């Protein structure tokens, strides 16, 4: 088999976003586009000859084709072995688990997460480092820099590898091992949670519904929830991964997971509901007719962590992304452990976990996880909740309400304005920056602005600094409005407005978040001149 050197020219748009390079499928299908990015990864990471990689994706359209290309390029670039999930499938947390368990040099994950798939949908690729986590900024910047200079790539001329049969084969001098995508991950889950207690809960008539949204978690949830824990067949819905996710939008929130939401809010609703996204790292938690915000979920998992065997010894610390509510901070304070505030992006948690500074991490964007892997983990969060429900023998809603009674409620909501013209979104952010000095000390209704800034973060482990991570308007009572542009979209710009108010008064805990936050929502629109600058009357998605 021959290694071919292919001349190429740089593309100017291969800058990784919040989590890897995400583009429309036709962009990735352009000649040399994927190959340029993969070669830029290989040129940047300085893997020793013979190193091993993990490779898999969420099964979306173009997954299989991309895997064949990457395998042939890995062989041509001197890798010794690639572990590939059967059928090209590996959820993002499972890929992280496999990198760590098999101690490979790193891994390549193919996913555009919760973005829709299909021939006109999105595709994505990201590189994960030796600890199993997303490459830190210095690595993604090196990859981007390389992509702007690339002149050639290397690929083996060879027939395609059979991806569906477990076993070992050769591609040139490189070994390809097709592995069961579920086994290692399921084993890890069984070591963290009290499967016996969850089995008893499910056997007692406690009903659950898990929505895999026709994405990657179907096989994982079927094996763990139905086979190993005994949930009745059908407890996992939309369990078949499809290349176009059944034309759905695999984002587990109240808008896009409406099929599940209707079941949990309908007659004869199950006791517990959950959903995960395209690549299995996000989660949404629902009780009967009750939504648990991701920020509250993190705080509640932290407060109840010792109920799960894997966390019996307690937590070293907690980390949350800046826009995530401060509910977890209150738990950390009560437990007398540190709480870190990082920029948006799971990659910022890696150093903290590697240095044993934190055990649990979470983000408002439906992401929760721990140091068991270095990615957020949807099914892990579901199993953690089931473990707590089995131990406390109370409905999810009661657990949340008791938590609020003890800690107060951080009322929270996020308003997304999707598909804005990039110029309009940038002008709104610029306007906010320009207003900083005038805003300080200003009174808006009951709220007085204490300070505003653009969040920056100094990593306490390696000292690296990340600036421009979101505009914060902080009020004297601790309430906050945060403005950020998403780093994961592929069309125009998405403006995210994060709203948070602290409510210690139990008598007001029943209020719907939009009602409780109405004043802050109005202030956010006024300060940002949202209507004038975007022409939008209301958000695309509210979570
Ligand atoms: C990615 C990152 C998360 C981040 C989320 C939203 O998640 O891994 O850390 O919170 O994007 O980012 P943004 O607000 O920039 O769109 P995923 O699930 O898309 O990989």
Coordinates of C-alpha atoms and ligand atoms in Angstrom, one line a residue:
X1 CA 0.0 0.0 0.0
X2 CA 1.3 3.4 -1.0
X3 CA 1.4 6.6 1.0
X4 CA 0.3 9.5 -1.2
X5 CA 1.4 13.1 -0.7
X6 CA -1.4 15.4 -1.8
X7 CA -0.7 19.1 -2.6
X8 CA -3.3 21.3 -1.1
X9 CA -4.1 25.0 -0.3
X10 CA -5.2 26.4 3.1
X11 CA -8.9 27.1 3.8
X12 CA -9.2 30.3 5.8
X13 CA -12.1 29.2 8.0
X14 CA -10.8 26.3 10.0
X15 CA -10.7 28.0 13.4
X16 CA -12.1 25.7 16.1
X17 CA -15.0 27.1 18.1
X18 CA -16.1 26.4 21.6
X19 CA -15.8 22.7 20.9
X20 CA -13.9 21.8 17.7
X21 CA -14.5 22.7 14.1
X22 CA -18.2 22.7 13.2
X23 CA -19.5 23.4 9.7
X24 CA -22.2 22.4 7.3
X25 CA -21.8 18.9 5.7
X26 CA -21.2 20.4 2.2
X27 CA -18.3 22.5 3.6
X28 CA -16.7 19.3 4.9
X29 CA -17.4 17.5 1.6
X30 CA -15.3 20.0 -0.4
X31 CA -12.2 18.3 -1.8
X32 CA -9.3 18.4 0.8
X33 CA -11.4 20.3 3.5
X34 CA -11.5 17.5 6.1
X35 CA -8.0 16.2 5.1
X36 CA -6.5 19.7 5.6
X37 CA -7.9 19.9 9.1
X38 CA -6.8 16.3 10.1
X39 CA -3.3 16.9 8.8
X40 CA -3.2 20.2 10.7
X41 CA -4.1 18.2 13.9
X42 CA -1.4 15.6 13.2
X43 CA 1.2 18.3 12.4
X44 CA 0.4 20.1 15.6
X45 CA 0.2 17.4 18.3
X46 CA 3.7 15.9 17.8
X47 CA 2.5 12.3 18.5
X48 CA 5.5 9.9 18.7
X49 CA 5.7 7.3 15.8
X50 CA 3.5 4.3 16.6
X51 CA 1.2 6.2 18.9
X52 CA -2.4 5.1 19.4
X53 CA -5.5 7.1 18.8
X54 CA -9.2 6.6 19.5
X55 CA -11.7 7.4 16.7
X56 CA -15.5 7.6 16.7
X57 CA -18.4 9.8 16.3
X58 CA -22.1 10.4 16.9
X59 CA -23.2 8.5 13.7
X60 CA -24.4 11.6 11.9
X61 CA -24.3 12.0 8.2
X62 CA -20.7 11.8 6.8
X63 CA -19.5 10.0 9.9
X64 CA -18.5 6.8 8.1
X65 CA -16.9 8.6 5.1
X66 CA -14.9 10.8 7.5
X67 CA -13.7 7.8 9.5
X68 CA -12.3 6.1 6.4
X69 CA -10.4 9.2 5.5
X70 CA -9.0 9.7 9.0
X71 CA -7.9 6.1 9.3
X72 CA -6.0 6.2 6.0
X73 CA -4.4 9.5 7.0
X74 CA -3.5 8.2 10.5
X75 CA -1.8 5.2 8.8
X76 CA 0.1 7.5 6.5
X77 CA 1.2 9.7 9.4
X78 CA 2.9 6.9 11.3
X79 CA 0.3 6.1 14.0
X80 CA 0.6 2.5 15.3
X81 CA -3.0 1.8 16.3
X82 CA -6.5 3.3 16.1
X83 CA -9.3 2.1 18.3
X84 CA -12.6 2.7 16.5
X85 CA -16.1 2.3 17.9
X86 CA -18.1 -0.4 16.0
X87 CA -20.0 1.2 13.1
X88 CA -17.9 4.4 13.7
X89 CA -19.9 5.1 16.8
X90 CA -18.6 6.5 20.1
X91 CA -20.4 9.0 22.3
X92 CA -18.2 11.9 23.3
X93 CA -18.0 10.7 27.0
X94 CA -17.4 7.1 25.9
X95 CA -14.5 8.3 23.6
X96 CA -13.1 10.1 26.6
X97 CA -13.4 7.0 28.7
X98 CA -11.7 4.8 26.1
X99 CA -8.8 7.3 25.7
X100 CA -8.2 7.2 29.4
X101 CA -8.7 3.4 29.9
X102 CA -6.5 2.4 27.0
X103 CA -4.1 5.2 27.6
X104 CA -3.9 6.3 24.0
X105 CA -2.1 9.4 22.9
X106 CA -5.4 11.1 22.1
X107 CA -8.6 10.8 20.1
X108 CA -10.6 12.3 17.3
X109 CA -14.3 12.8 17.9
X110 CA -16.7 13.4 15.0
X111 CA -19.7 15.4 16.1
X112 CA -21.5 18.7 15.8
X113 CA -23.1 17.9 19.1
X114 CA -26.7 19.1 19.4
X115 CA -26.7 20.7 15.9
X116 CA -29.0 19.0 13.3
X117 CA -27.5 16.4 10.9
X118 CA -28.1 15.2 7.4
X119 CA -26.8 16.1 4.0
X120 CA -27.5 19.8 4.6
X121 CA -27.0 19.6 8.4
X122 CA -23.8 20.1 10.4
X123 CA -20.7 18.0 10.9
X124 CA -17.8 18.5 13.2
X125 CA -14.4 17.3 14.3
X126 CA -12.4 17.8 17.4
X127 CA -9.2 16.5 18.9
X128 CA -9.0 15.2 22.5
X129 CA -5.7 15.0 24.3
X130 CA -4.2 12.3 26.5
X131 CA -6.3 13.0 29.6
X132 CA -9.4 12.3 27.5
X133 CA -10.5 15.9 27.4
X134 CA -11.0 18.4 24.6
X135 CA -7.7 20.0 23.4
X136 CA -6.9 23.2 25.4
X137 CA -6.8 26.5 23.6
X138 CA -3.0 26.4 23.0
X139 CA -3.5 23.2 21.0
X140 CA -6.5 24.4 19.1
X141 CA -4.7 27.6 18.3
X142 CA -1.7 25.6 17.0
X143 CA -4.1 23.5 14.8
X144 CA -5.7 26.7 13.4
X145 CA -2.3 28.3 12.8
X146 CA -1.2 25.2 10.9
X147 CA -4.4 25.1 8.9
X148 CA -3.5 28.5 7.5
X149 CA -0.2 27.3 6.1
X150 CA -0.8 23.8 5.1
X151 CA 0.6 22.8 1.7
X152 CA 0.3 19.0 1.7
X153 CA -1.2 16.0 3.5
X154 CA -0.5 12.3 3.6
X155 CA -3.0 9.5 2.9
X156 CA -2.6 5.8 2.4
X157 CA -4.0 4.4 -0.8
X158 CA -5.9 1.5 0.6
X159 CA -9.4 -0.1 0.5
X160 CA -11.9 0.9 3.2
X161 CA -11.8 -0.7 6.6
X162 CA -14.8 -2.8 7.7
X163 CA -16.2 -0.9 10.6
X164 CA -19.1 -3.1 11.7
X165 CA -17.3 -6.2 12.9
X166 CA -15.5 -6.2 16.2
X167 CA -11.9 -7.3 15.8
X168 CA -8.4 -6.3 14.7
X169 CA -7.2 -5.7 11.1
X170 CA -4.2 -4.0 9.5
X171 CA -4.2 -0.8 7.4
X172 CA -0.6 -0.6 6.0
X173 CA 1.6 -0.9 9.1
X174 CA -1.2 0.4 11.4
X175 CA -3.5 -1.8 13.5
X176 CA -7.2 -0.9 13.5
X177 CA -9.2 -2.4 16.4
X178 CA -13.0 -2.2 16.1
X179 CA -14.3 -2.1 19.7
X180 CA -17.7 -2.4 21.4
X181 CA -18.6 1.3 21.8
X182 CA -20.6 0.7 25.0
X183 CA -18.7 -1.9 27.1
X184 CA -15.9 0.2 28.6
X185 CA -18.4 3.1 29.3
X186 CA -21.0 0.8 30.9
X187 CA -18.4 -0.8 33.1
X188 CA -17.3 2.7 34.3
X189 CA -20.9 3.7 35.1
X190 CA -21.4 0.4 37.1
X191 CA -18.3 1.3 39.2
X192 CA -19.7 4.8 40.1
X193 CA -23.3 4.2 40.9
X194 CA -25.4 1.8 43.1
X195 CA -26.9 -0.3 40.3
X196 CA -28.5 -2.5 42.8
X197 CA -30.5 0.3 44.4
X198 CA -31.5 1.7 41.0
X199 CA -32.6 -1.8 39.9
X200 CA -34.8 -2.0 43.0
X201 CA -36.3 1.4 42.4
X202 CA -37.2 0.5 38.8
X203 CA -38.6 -2.8 39.9
X204 CA -40.8 -1.1 42.4
X205 CA -42.9 0.5 39.7
X206 CA -40.9 3.8 39.4
X207 CA -41.3 4.7 35.7
X208 CA -38.7 6.5 33.6
X209 CA -38.5 7.7 30.0
X210 CA -35.2 8.5 28.4
X211 CA -35.2 10.3 25.0
X212 CA -32.1 9.4 22.9
X213 CA -33.4 11.8 20.2
X214 CA -32.3 9.3 17.5
X215 CA -28.8 10.1 18.4
X216 CA -25.8 8.3 19.8
X217 CA -27.0 7.5 23.3
X218 CA -29.7 5.0 22.1
X219 CA -27.4 1.9 22.3
X220 CA -25.8 3.1 25.6
X221 CA -29.2 3.8 27.3
X222 CA -30.7 0.6 26.1
X223 CA -27.8 -1.5 27.4
X224 CA -27.5 0.3 30.7
X225 CA -31.1 1.4 31.6
X226 CA -33.0 -1.5 30.0
X227 CA -30.6 -4.4 30.0
X228 CA -28.5 -3.9 33.1
X229 CA -31.0 -1.9 35.3
X230 CA -34.2 -3.6 34.2
X231 CA -36.2 -0.6 33.0
X232 CA -39.0 -2.0 30.8
X233 CA -38.4 -2.2 27.1
X234 CA -39.5 1.1 25.6
X235 CA -38.3 3.2 28.5
X236 CA -35.7 4.4 26.0
X237 CA -37.4 6.3 23.2
X238 CA -36.0 7.3 19.8
X239 CA -33.2 4.8 20.5
X240 CA -32.1 4.1 17.0
X241 CA -29.2 6.4 16.0
X242 CA -30.0 7.9 12.5
X243 CA -27.7 9.9 10.3
X244 CA -30.2 12.8 10.2
X245 CA -31.5 12.2 13.8
X246 CA -34.9 11.5 12.3
X247 CA -34.8 15.1 11.0
X248 CA -34.9 16.3 14.5
X249 CA -32.7 18.8 16.4
X250 CA -31.0 16.6 19.0
X251 CA -30.7 19.3 21.7
X252 CA -32.1 18.2 25.0
X253 CA -34.0 21.3 26.1
X254 CA -37.6 22.2 26.6
X255 CA -38.0 23.4 23.0
X256 CA -36.3 20.7 21.0
X257 CA -37.0 17.7 23.3
X258 CA -40.7 18.5 23.2
X259 CA -41.8 14.9 22.5
X260 CA -40.4 13.9 25.9
X261 CA -41.6 17.1 27.6
X262 CA -45.2 16.4 26.4
X263 CA -45.0 12.9 28.0
X264 CA -43.6 14.2 31.3
X265 CA -46.2 16.9 31.4
X266 CA -49.1 14.8 30.2
X267 CA -51.6 12.4 31.8
X268 CA -50.2 9.3 33.4
X269 CA -46.7 10.8 33.2
X270 CA -43.7 8.7 34.2
X271 CA -41.9 9.6 37.5
X272 CA -38.7 10.7 35.8
X273 CA -37.6 11.8 32.4
X274 CA -34.3 12.6 30.7
X275 CA -32.8 13.3 27.3
X276 CA -29.4 13.5 25.8
X277 CA -28.0 15.2 22.7
X278 CA -26.4 14.2 19.4
X279 CA -23.1 13.0 20.9
X280 CA -24.3 12.1 24.4
X281 CA -22.6 14.7 26.5
X282 CA -25.6 16.9 27.3
X283 CA -28.5 16.0 29.6
X284 CA -31.9 17.4 30.5
X285 CA -33.5 16.2 33.7
X286 CA -37.3 16.3 34.2
X287 CA -39.5 15.2 37.2
X288 CA -43.2 14.6 36.8
X289 CA -44.4 18.0 35.3
X290 CA -41.2 19.6 36.5
X291 CA -38.1 20.9 34.8
X292 CA -34.7 20.9 36.6
X293 CA -32.5 23.7 35.3
X294 CA -28.9 22.5 34.5
X295 CA -27.5 24.9 37.1
X296 CA -29.8 23.5 39.8
X297 CA -29.0 20.0 38.7
X298 CA -25.2 20.6 39.2
X299 CA -25.9 22.1 42.7
X300 CA -28.2 19.2 43.7
X301 CA -25.8 16.5 42.5
X302 CA -23.0 18.2 44.5
X303 CA -25.2 18.4 47.6
X304 CA -26.1 14.7 47.4
X305 CA -22.9 13.4 45.9
X306 CA -22.0 11.1 48.8
X307 CA -25.1 9.0 48.2
X308 CA -23.4 7.6 45.1
X309 CA -20.7 5.0 45.8
X310 CA -18.2 6.7 43.4
X311 CA -18.4 9.9 45.3
X312 CA -18.7 8.5 48.9
X313 CA -15.5 10.1 49.9
X314 CA -16.8 13.6 49.1
X315 CA -15.8 16.2 46.6
X316 CA -12.5 18.0 46.2
X317 CA -14.2 21.0 44.7
X318 CA -16.8 22.1 42.1
X319 CA -16.3 24.1 38.9
X320 CA -19.0 25.9 36.8
X321 CA -18.8 28.0 33.7
X322 CA -19.2 31.7 34.3
X323 CA -22.8 32.0 32.9
X324 CA -23.9 29.0 35.0
X325 CA -25.9 30.1 38.1
X326 CA -24.2 30.4 41.4
X327 CA -26.4 27.7 43.0
X328 CA -23.4 25.4 43.0
X329 CA -21.3 28.0 44.8
X330 CA -23.7 27.9 47.7
X331 CA -23.3 24.2 48.0
X332 CA -19.5 24.5 47.8
X333 CA -19.6 27.1 50.6
X334 CA -21.7 24.8 52.8
X335 CA -19.4 21.9 52.1
X336 CA -16.4 24.1 52.7
X337 CA -14.8 23.2 49.3
X338 CA -13.6 25.5 46.6
X339 CA -15.8 26.5 43.6
X340 CA -14.1 27.7 40.4
X341 CA -15.7 29.9 37.8
X342 CA -14.3 29.2 34.3
X343 CA -15.2 30.5 30.8
X344 CA -17.7 28.6 28.7
X345 CA -16.3 25.3 27.3
X346 CA -15.6 22.0 28.9
X347 CA -11.9 22.3 27.9
X348 CA -11.4 24.8 30.8
X349 CA -12.3 22.1 33.4
X350 CA -9.5 19.7 32.3
X351 CA -6.6 21.3 34.2
X352 CA -8.7 21.6 37.4
X353 CA -9.7 17.9 37.3
X354 CA -6.2 16.8 36.4
X355 CA -4.8 18.7 39.4
X356 CA -7.5 17.2 41.7
X357 CA -8.9 20.6 42.5
X358 CA -12.5 19.6 41.4
X359 CA -14.6 16.5 41.2
X360 CA -17.8 17.8 39.7
X361 CA -18.2 20.3 36.9
X362 CA -21.2 21.8 35.2
X363 CA -22.6 24.3 32.7
X364 CA -25.9 25.9 32.1
X365 CA -25.8 24.5 28.6
X366 CA -27.1 21.2 29.8
X367 CA -23.7 19.8 30.7
X368 CA -22.7 18.0 33.9
X369 CA -19.8 15.7 34.6
X370 CA -17.1 14.6 36.9
X371 CA -13.5 13.5 36.9
X372 CA -14.5 10.0 35.8
X373 CA -13.8 11.2 32.3
X374 CA -12.8 14.6 30.8
X375 CA -16.0 15.4 28.9
X376 CA -19.4 16.2 30.2
X377 CA -21.6 13.2 30.3
X378 CA -25.3 12.9 29.7
X379 CA -26.1 9.4 30.8
X380 CA -23.8 9.8 33.8
X381 CA -26.0 12.7 35.0
X382 CA -29.1 10.6 34.5
X383 CA -27.7 7.7 36.5
X384 CA -26.5 10.1 39.2
X385 CA -30.1 11.4 39.5
X386 CA -31.5 7.9 39.6
X387 CA -29.0 6.9 42.3
X388 CA -30.1 9.9 44.4
X389 CA -33.8 9.2 43.7
X390 CA -33.3 5.6 44.8
X391 CA -31.5 6.6 48.0
X392 CA -33.8 9.5 49.0
X393 CA -37.1 7.8 47.9
X394 CA -38.6 11.2 47.0
X395 CA -39.9 12.6 43.7
X396 CA -37.4 14.8 41.8
X397 CA -39.5 17.9 42.4
X398 CA -39.4 17.5 46.1
X399 CA -35.7 17.1 46.1
X400 CA -35.3 20.4 44.2
X401 CA -37.8 22.3 46.4
X402 CA -36.1 21.1 49.6
X403 CA -32.8 22.2 48.1
X404 CA -34.2 25.7 47.5
X405 CA -35.5 25.8 51.1
X406 CA -32.1 25.0 52.4
X407 CA -29.9 27.1 50.0
X408 CA -32.3 29.7 48.5
X409 CA -33.2 29.6 44.8
X410 CA -31.0 31.0 42.1
X411 CA -33.8 31.8 39.6
X412 CA -32.3 31.3 36.2
X413 CA -33.0 31.5 32.5
X414 CA -31.2 31.8 29.2
X415 CA -32.6 33.6 26.2
X416 CA -31.1 32.7 22.8
X417 CA -31.4 34.8 19.7
X418 CA -30.3 32.4 16.9
X419 CA -29.3 33.1 13.3
X420 CA -28.6 36.9 13.8
X421 CA -26.6 38.7 11.1
X422 CA -23.1 38.7 12.4
X423 CA -22.7 42.5 12.1
X424 CA -25.8 43.1 14.2
X425 CA -24.6 40.8 16.9
X426 CA -21.2 42.3 17.0
X427 CA -22.6 45.8 17.1
X428 CA -24.7 44.9 20.1
X429 CA -21.7 43.5 21.9
X430 CA -19.6 46.6 21.0
X431 CA -22.4 48.8 22.3
X432 CA -22.3 47.0 25.6
X433 CA -18.6 47.5 25.9
X434 CA -18.9 51.1 25.1
X435 CA -21.5 51.5 27.8
X436 CA -19.5 50.0 30.7
X437 CA -18.3 53.2 32.3
X438 CA -21.7 54.9 32.1
X439 CA -23.6 51.9 33.5
X440 CA -21.7 51.5 36.8
X441 CA -23.9 52.8 39.7
X442 CA -27.0 53.3 37.5
X443 CA -30.4 52.3 38.9
X444 CA -32.8 50.3 36.9
X445 CA -36.1 49.8 38.8
X446 CA -35.2 47.9 41.9
X447 CA -31.7 47.0 40.6
X448 CA -28.5 49.0 40.9
X449 CA -25.5 48.1 38.7
X450 CA -22.5 47.3 40.8
X451 CA -20.0 46.6 38.0
X452 CA -19.8 45.4 34.4
X453 CA -16.9 43.8 32.6
X454 CA -15.9 41.3 30.0
X455 CA -15.0 38.1 31.8
X456 CA -11.5 36.9 31.7
X457 CA -10.0 33.9 33.3
X458 CA -6.5 32.9 34.5
X459 CA -6.2 29.2 34.8
X460 CA -5.0 28.5 38.3
X461 CA -3.0 25.5 37.2
X462 CA -1.0 26.6 34.1
X463 CA -1.5 30.4 34.4
X464 CA -2.9 30.7 30.9
X465 CA -5.2 33.7 30.4
X466 CA -8.5 33.7 28.3
X467 CA -10.1 37.1 27.7
X468 CA -13.3 38.3 26.1
X469 CA -15.4 35.5 27.6
X470 CA -18.7 37.3 28.0
X471 CA -20.1 40.6 29.2
X472 CA -21.3 40.6 32.8
X473 CA -23.6 43.1 34.3
X474 CA -23.6 42.5 38.0
X475 CA -26.2 44.2 40.3
X476 CA -25.6 45.1 44.0
X477 CA -27.9 42.3 45.2
X478 CA -25.9 39.7 43.3
X479 CA -28.3 39.3 40.4
X480 CA -26.6 39.1 37.0
X481 CA -27.2 39.5 33.3
X482 CA -24.6 38.0 31.0
X483 CA -24.3 38.5 27.2
X484 CA -22.3 36.2 25.1
X485 CA -22.0 35.1 21.5
X486 CA -22.2 31.4 21.0
X487 CA -19.1 29.6 19.7
X488 CA -20.9 26.5 18.4
X489 CA -23.3 27.8 15.7
X490 CA -22.6 27.5 12.0
X491 CA -25.1 30.1 10.6
X492 CA -24.7 33.8 11.4
X493 CA -24.4 34.6 15.1
X494 CA -26.3 33.4 18.2
X495 CA -26.7 35.8 21.1
X496 CA -27.1 34.3 24.5
X497 CA -28.5 36.3 27.3
X498 CA -28.2 34.6 30.7
X499 CA -30.4 35.9 33.6
X500 CA -30.0 35.2 37.2
X501 CA -31.6 36.5 40.4
X502 CA -31.2 35.1 43.9
X503 CA -34.5 34.4 45.8
X504 CA -34.2 33.4 49.4
X505 CA -37.9 33.9 50.1
X506 CA -39.6 30.5 50.2
X507 CA -43.0 32.1 49.5
X508 CA -41.7 33.1 46.0
X509 CA -40.1 29.8 45.1
X510 CA -43.2 28.6 43.2
X511 CA -42.9 31.4 40.6
X512 CA -42.2 30.6 37.0
X513 CA -38.7 31.7 36.1
X514 CA -39.8 34.0 33.3
X515 CA -42.2 35.8 35.7
X516 CA -39.6 36.0 38.5
X517 CA -37.0 37.4 36.0
X518 CA -39.3 39.7 34.1
X519 CA -37.7 42.9 35.4
X520 CA -34.2 41.6 34.6
X521 CA -35.3 40.6 31.1
X522 CA -36.6 44.1 30.5
X523 CA -33.4 45.6 31.7
X524 CA -31.3 43.3 29.5
X525 CA -33.3 44.4 26.4
X526 CA -33.0 48.0 27.3
X527 CA -29.2 48.1 28.1
X528 CA -28.3 46.2 24.9
X529 CA -30.7 48.0 22.6
X530 CA -31.7 44.5 21.5
X531 CA -34.7 45.3 19.4
X532 CA -33.1 48.3 17.6
X533 CA -29.9 46.4 16.8
X534 CA -31.3 43.0 15.9
X535 CA -34.9 43.7 14.9
X536 CA -36.0 40.8 17.0
X537 CA -39.0 40.9 19.3
X538 CA -38.4 37.7 21.2
X539 CA -35.9 34.9 21.7
X540 CA -35.7 31.9 19.5
X541 CA -35.2 29.5 22.4
X542 CA -35.8 30.0 26.1
X543 CA -34.3 27.6 28.6
Ligands
LIG1 C1 -20.1 22.9 23.8 C2 -19.1 23.0 24.9 C3 -19.7 23.5 26.1 C4 -20.4 24.8 25.9 C5 -21.4 24.6 24.8 C6 -22.2 25.9 24.4 O1 -21.0 21.9 24.1 O2 -18.4 21.8 25.1 O3 -18.7 23.6 27.1 O4 -21.1 25.2 27.1 O5 -20.8 24.2 23.7 O6 -21.3 26.7 23.9 P1 -21.8 28.1 23.2 O7 -22.5 28.8 24.2 O8 -20.5 28.7 22.8 O9 -22.6 27.7 22.0 P2 -21.4 20.9 23.0 O10 -22.4 20.0 23.7 O11 -22.0 21.7 21.8 O12 -20.2 20.2 22.6

